[in-house]
Amino acid sequence: MSPVMAPASDHAPLVVSYDPEAFEVPTGREEEWRFTPLARLGGLHEHPQASAVPKVSVSSLDGVTVSDVPLTELQGDASAAPIDRISAIAWSGAESVTLVAIAPETTVDEPVEISIDTPAGVSFAQLRIEVGAFSHVSVAIRFTGEGVFAGGIQVHAADQSKATIATVVDQDASAVNVSRLHVRLGRDAVVKSSIITLGADLVRMNASVEYTAPGGDVELLGLFFADGGQHHEHRVFVDHSQPHGRSSVIYKGALEGEGTHTVWIGDVLVRADAIGIDTYEVNRNLVLSDGARADSVPNLELETGEVVGAGHASATGRFDDEQMFYLRARGIDEDLARVLVVRGFFADILGRTGIPGLADSVMRTIDARLGVTDLVADVLGVDDEVDS
Amino acid sequence: MSTLEIVDLHASVETDTGEQPILRGVDLTISQGQTHAVMGPNGSGKSTLAYVIAGHPKYQVTQGSITLDGADVLEMSVDERARAGLFLAMQYPVEIPGVSVSNFLRTSATAVRGEAPKLRLWLKEMKEAMAALSIDPSFAERSVNEGFSGGEKKRHEILQLELLKPKIAILDETDSGLDVDALRVVSEGVNRYRESGQTGTLLITHYTRILRYIHPDFVHVFVDGRIVESGGPELATTLEDEGYEKFIAAVRASVAS
Ligand SMILES: Nc1ncnc2c1ncn2[C@@H]1O[C@H](COP(=O)(O)OP(=O)(O)OP(=O)(O)O)[C@@H](O)[C@H]1O
Ligand SMILES: [Mg+2]
């Protein structure tokens, strides 16, 4: 397999290939690797052999077909090809691709639940979700386990389809997850993706968006909560190559603890042909304690001026002492006050994932990490039905 | 009967140019059932007094004591003070994005009362308290203080007063930013709660206007970080007619001598 040269741009990947050897071994000096602590990757960036197999399970629902497809069958697809060494390793090291297909003109009422459990050792998996034309589906993907994992998730939304995807990384404290979510939109397709990163020692999550026809609409939501020295890195690349597309990117992170590091890199490229597009990207971070650090780099590259809208923003703020004082002056103890402020900070993201029950389970996980368990459910009205 | 006792209170704030003393020996005793008005010019330290009682971390107490029924308030954390029965209606209430008024109120009521109020009773209680202060029910789902007008913020503070039922309520310029109608509604709220007889009230204000609605038992003139004169309601009338000039001049003279 020879490397494929992608169209030149500051932010589009220069090399894409299904072959890991098409990419140099990162040294940490490269722009795209400079934030990532390579020593904590469990060797993923070199060329490890898989020593374990992740357990991938997909809930069975009417209208959804699940099958295993050999890698070779899908390798002709250049624009979905891996963009760096680890994503290529994650491809070539996987046994096959788990294909989840939704037939055209199908509405799947319940969310498709996919769990990817990463056992101890190094493991790889590839997932492809094909949403047929005019179909509607939502998919909740959950990563668990203790392993060193690299993987790829392709979401191909055909013309006029609508897909709502949530990816939750909730692995154990020792785990590593380097994954790439690639979204491909057909004409007037609408995709919402939420990436929610809670667990693992090191997470590097790429999300890339490709438009194959005019009118595609993508909303990328991200939420990360990092503490205890975790490294959470999120990279976004939206490639507007078609007219009249839309992209809205909102990532929010909260972090605390010595050595905790979050990174957000948001690249949006609007190519010359992509007239009439509308794009906005924003990253906001809330630093809860000293010793934690958030890097945030938005990039917007416009090759045409004929856009409906194009903007970006980034802000990293410290925990607000005045908010704390106000809440505590109303009798609310420090831990619960922090929970309230963090819940408030994430409220807009969690209110928009489109996956029922997700907001609640994510917030409970974060509450517990902030030291609050039993009290919140009752007070915050979560269990109101039970109460009355 | 509850009593808040402030004795020889000195407090300062850390600034870029060093420690700046603000309170310089405040003595004040407030008992349940009483209403004390503290009046003084801008910058005299009124809000600082309120913040120090509530335990704002920005201020250091350098001398003196505050006790509530003999218990050392200065030893308590901010939230412990609130749970002990102190309440501060703030001059500038803080916005908390994403936290709804209804969650906030229920969380604080639970903390102060020591148990979560039963949902159905609580909803009724909250609805009635909001209606009494002419707060639109839609405010329950809005973020705390976010985008509230000045008057709406003050009503929201008094709503908390009525729901949290403190032993001692400190109202810092609750009258500022209110038009006459809003002032009346807010004052009625304060008076409703005062009439319950459960509270001692410290009413901090710059203007005498609010004292036409909320009648104080005692009036104190606050200048340069301490109380320089105390009297009955008639002292407010004197202040209304003559302003603070006389008292400021007297403090200057005593510093100069
Ligand atoms: N955090 C701070 N840093 C520096 N100076 C402060 C700080 N807080 C208060 N001060 C100063 O202390 C003095 C008293 O302020 P305070 O807000 O208590 O006055 P006030 O009597 O409430 O005034 P107003 O009538 O304007 O509300 C002022 O000179 C103020 O500038
Ligand atoms: Mg003041």
XYZ file of C-alpha atoms in Angstrom, chain B residues 6-257:
252
model
C -19.860 41.530 67.557
C -17.117 42.846 69.816
C -14.239 45.138 68.854
C -14.100 43.693 65.348
C -11.114 44.630 63.219
C -10.664 43.276 59.710
C -8.446 43.967 56.749
C -8.049 43.004 53.128
C -4.877 41.961 51.317
C -4.145 44.337 48.457
C -1.248 44.727 46.029
C 0.161 47.414 48.287
C -0.130 45.361 51.471
C -2.699 44.764 54.163
C -5.380 47.429 54.256
C -7.449 47.746 57.435
C -11.150 48.348 56.768
C -13.033 47.540 59.965
C -11.626 49.364 62.969
C -13.413 48.209 66.077
C -17.074 47.377 65.443
C -19.296 46.692 68.456
C -22.845 45.561 67.755
C -25.313 43.187 69.370
C -28.390 41.986 67.489
C -31.060 39.867 69.110
C -33.900 37.952 67.569
C -36.889 40.206 67.054
C -34.808 43.366 66.668
C -34.061 45.343 63.555
C -30.863 47.361 63.374
C -30.154 49.755 60.532
C -26.513 50.445 59.755
C -26.115 53.541 57.627
C -22.997 55.107 56.245
C -21.288 56.744 53.315
C -19.884 54.819 50.339
C -16.701 52.996 51.117
C -17.138 53.177 54.894
C -16.942 49.395 55.221
C -20.581 48.339 55.506
C -20.337 45.507 52.988
C -17.060 44.446 54.533
C -18.831 44.062 57.874
C -21.503 41.933 56.187
C -18.916 39.793 54.382
C -16.832 39.277 57.505
C -19.884 38.078 59.424
C -20.679 35.656 56.572
C -17.041 34.524 56.367
C -15.841 35.741 52.968
C -12.287 34.407 52.521
C -11.049 37.736 51.115
C -11.056 39.419 54.519
C -8.886 38.645 57.533
C -10.131 39.317 61.022
C -7.233 40.809 62.944
C -8.925 41.473 66.272
C -12.202 41.021 68.100
C -14.921 38.396 68.079
C -18.251 37.378 66.597
C -20.462 34.940 68.474
C -23.909 33.521 67.814
C -25.535 32.430 71.063
C -22.065 32.109 72.505
C -20.706 29.945 69.677
C -17.578 31.299 67.971
C -18.671 32.294 64.481
C -15.124 33.079 63.335
C -14.226 29.414 63.865
C -16.966 28.284 61.478
C -16.639 27.794 57.726
C -18.887 29.843 55.444
C -21.415 27.035 55.053
C -21.374 26.217 58.770
C -22.315 29.813 59.511
C -25.264 29.586 57.157
C -26.364 26.327 58.724
C -25.995 27.912 62.174
C -28.625 30.462 61.134
C -26.787 33.407 59.561
C -27.987 34.764 56.239
C -26.503 37.454 54.031
C -28.578 39.023 51.266
C -25.811 40.310 49.058
C -25.394 43.746 47.562
C -24.134 42.110 44.360
C -25.577 38.581 44.045
C -23.387 36.220 42.019
C -24.398 34.591 38.722
C -24.070 30.813 38.535
C -24.493 29.643 34.934
C -26.254 26.349 34.369
C -27.534 25.983 37.948
C -31.296 26.439 38.009
C -32.949 28.519 40.700
C -35.096 25.567 41.695
C -32.136 23.183 42.142
C -30.203 25.845 43.973
C -33.045 26.658 46.366
C -33.793 23.029 47.096
C -30.114 22.259 47.655
C -29.680 25.143 50.064
C -32.946 24.459 51.884
C -31.814 20.855 52.309
C -28.438 21.959 53.651
C -29.850 24.520 56.081
C -32.753 22.374 57.295
C -30.639 19.243 57.591
C -32.974 17.127 55.448
C -34.452 17.293 51.987
C -37.943 18.792 52.078
C -40.585 16.471 50.651
C -40.905 17.288 46.996
C -44.586 18.062 46.812
C -44.579 20.268 49.898
C -41.426 21.935 48.700
C -42.832 22.815 45.281
C -45.861 24.359 46.935
C -43.733 26.302 49.402
C -41.444 27.596 46.659
C -44.340 28.555 44.401
C -46.091 30.497 47.150
C -42.932 32.281 48.229
C -42.217 33.280 44.641
C -45.751 34.509 44.098
C -45.606 36.617 47.271
C -42.555 38.416 45.866
C -44.118 38.748 42.387
C -41.423 36.511 40.908
C -42.604 34.858 37.713
C -42.718 31.030 38.006
C -40.467 30.754 34.930
C -37.578 31.980 37.094
C -37.448 28.566 38.773
C -35.874 27.103 35.632
C -33.495 29.967 34.932
C -29.846 29.962 35.954
C -29.183 31.564 39.315
C -28.968 35.372 38.893
C -27.895 35.018 35.265
C -29.383 37.815 33.206
C -31.540 38.954 36.156
C -32.150 42.685 36.408
C -30.948 44.436 39.561
C -34.426 44.282 41.041
C -34.901 40.614 40.155
C -31.652 39.746 41.880
C -32.768 41.458 45.063
C -36.127 39.710 45.021
C -34.326 36.421 44.582
C -32.228 37.219 47.667
C -35.356 37.897 49.738
C -36.939 34.712 48.379
C -34.013 32.848 49.892
C -34.464 34.722 53.165
C -38.057 33.568 53.371
C -37.247 29.969 52.474
C -34.130 29.552 54.619
C -35.583 31.219 57.704
C -32.363 32.375 59.369
C -31.934 33.451 62.983
C -29.984 36.526 61.934
C -30.478 38.170 58.540
C -28.013 40.685 57.147
C -29.425 42.658 54.241
C -26.712 44.547 52.388
C -28.248 47.392 50.375
C -31.243 45.316 49.467
C -32.882 48.613 48.496
C -30.321 49.650 45.903
C -31.369 49.329 42.291
C -35.066 48.999 43.133
C -37.841 51.191 41.811
C -40.606 52.158 44.231
C -42.859 49.202 43.377
C -40.073 46.692 43.724
C -38.922 48.318 46.945
C -42.414 47.860 48.355
C -42.617 44.199 47.311
C -39.181 43.432 48.724
C -39.846 45.336 51.955
C -43.111 43.457 52.412
C -41.153 40.226 52.075
C -38.682 41.306 54.719
C -41.499 42.472 56.997
C -43.394 39.193 56.582
C -40.368 37.356 57.778
C -39.635 39.872 60.553
C -43.184 39.506 61.850
C -42.568 35.819 62.371
C -40.377 37.073 65.233
C -37.753 34.471 64.386
C -35.127 36.819 63.130
C -32.785 39.572 64.134
C -32.214 41.853 61.176
C -29.195 43.927 60.234
C -30.280 46.288 57.518
C -27.363 47.923 55.745
C -28.234 50.916 53.661
C -26.924 54.144 52.267
C -30.296 55.867 51.961
C -33.174 56.319 54.398
C -35.788 55.474 51.761
C -36.121 51.803 52.756
C -36.630 52.767 56.403
C -40.057 54.098 55.472
C -41.047 50.515 54.733
C -38.923 48.580 57.180
C -38.960 50.306 60.561
C -35.767 49.803 62.551
C -35.594 49.631 66.324
C -32.025 50.952 66.291
C -30.053 53.090 63.871
C -26.243 53.124 63.753
C -24.069 55.519 61.826
C -21.088 53.763 60.246
C -18.063 55.829 59.256
C -14.510 54.771 58.539
C -14.890 51.160 59.610
C -16.837 51.551 62.839
C -20.069 52.713 64.450
C -19.729 56.339 65.453
C -23.240 56.987 66.715
C -26.225 54.874 67.722
C -29.788 55.846 68.429
C -33.433 55.112 67.780
C -35.404 55.604 64.567
C -35.141 59.388 65.023
C -31.434 59.172 64.122
C -32.484 58.150 60.609
C -34.503 61.342 60.317
C -31.483 63.381 61.358
C -29.401 61.613 58.702
C -32.079 62.237 56.104
C -32.043 65.967 56.864
C -28.369 66.535 57.501
C -26.490 63.733 55.680
C -23.293 62.111 56.901
C -21.150 65.276 56.790
C -21.276 66.002 60.500
C -20.178 62.453 61.384
C -17.447 62.330 58.768
C -16.102 65.654 59.997
C -16.099 64.408 63.577
C -14.116 61.290 62.607
C -11.606 63.423 60.690
C -11.215 65.714 63.681
C -10.600 62.828 66.055
C -8.017 61.288 63.713
C -6.289 64.654 63.346
C -6.098 65.303 67.080
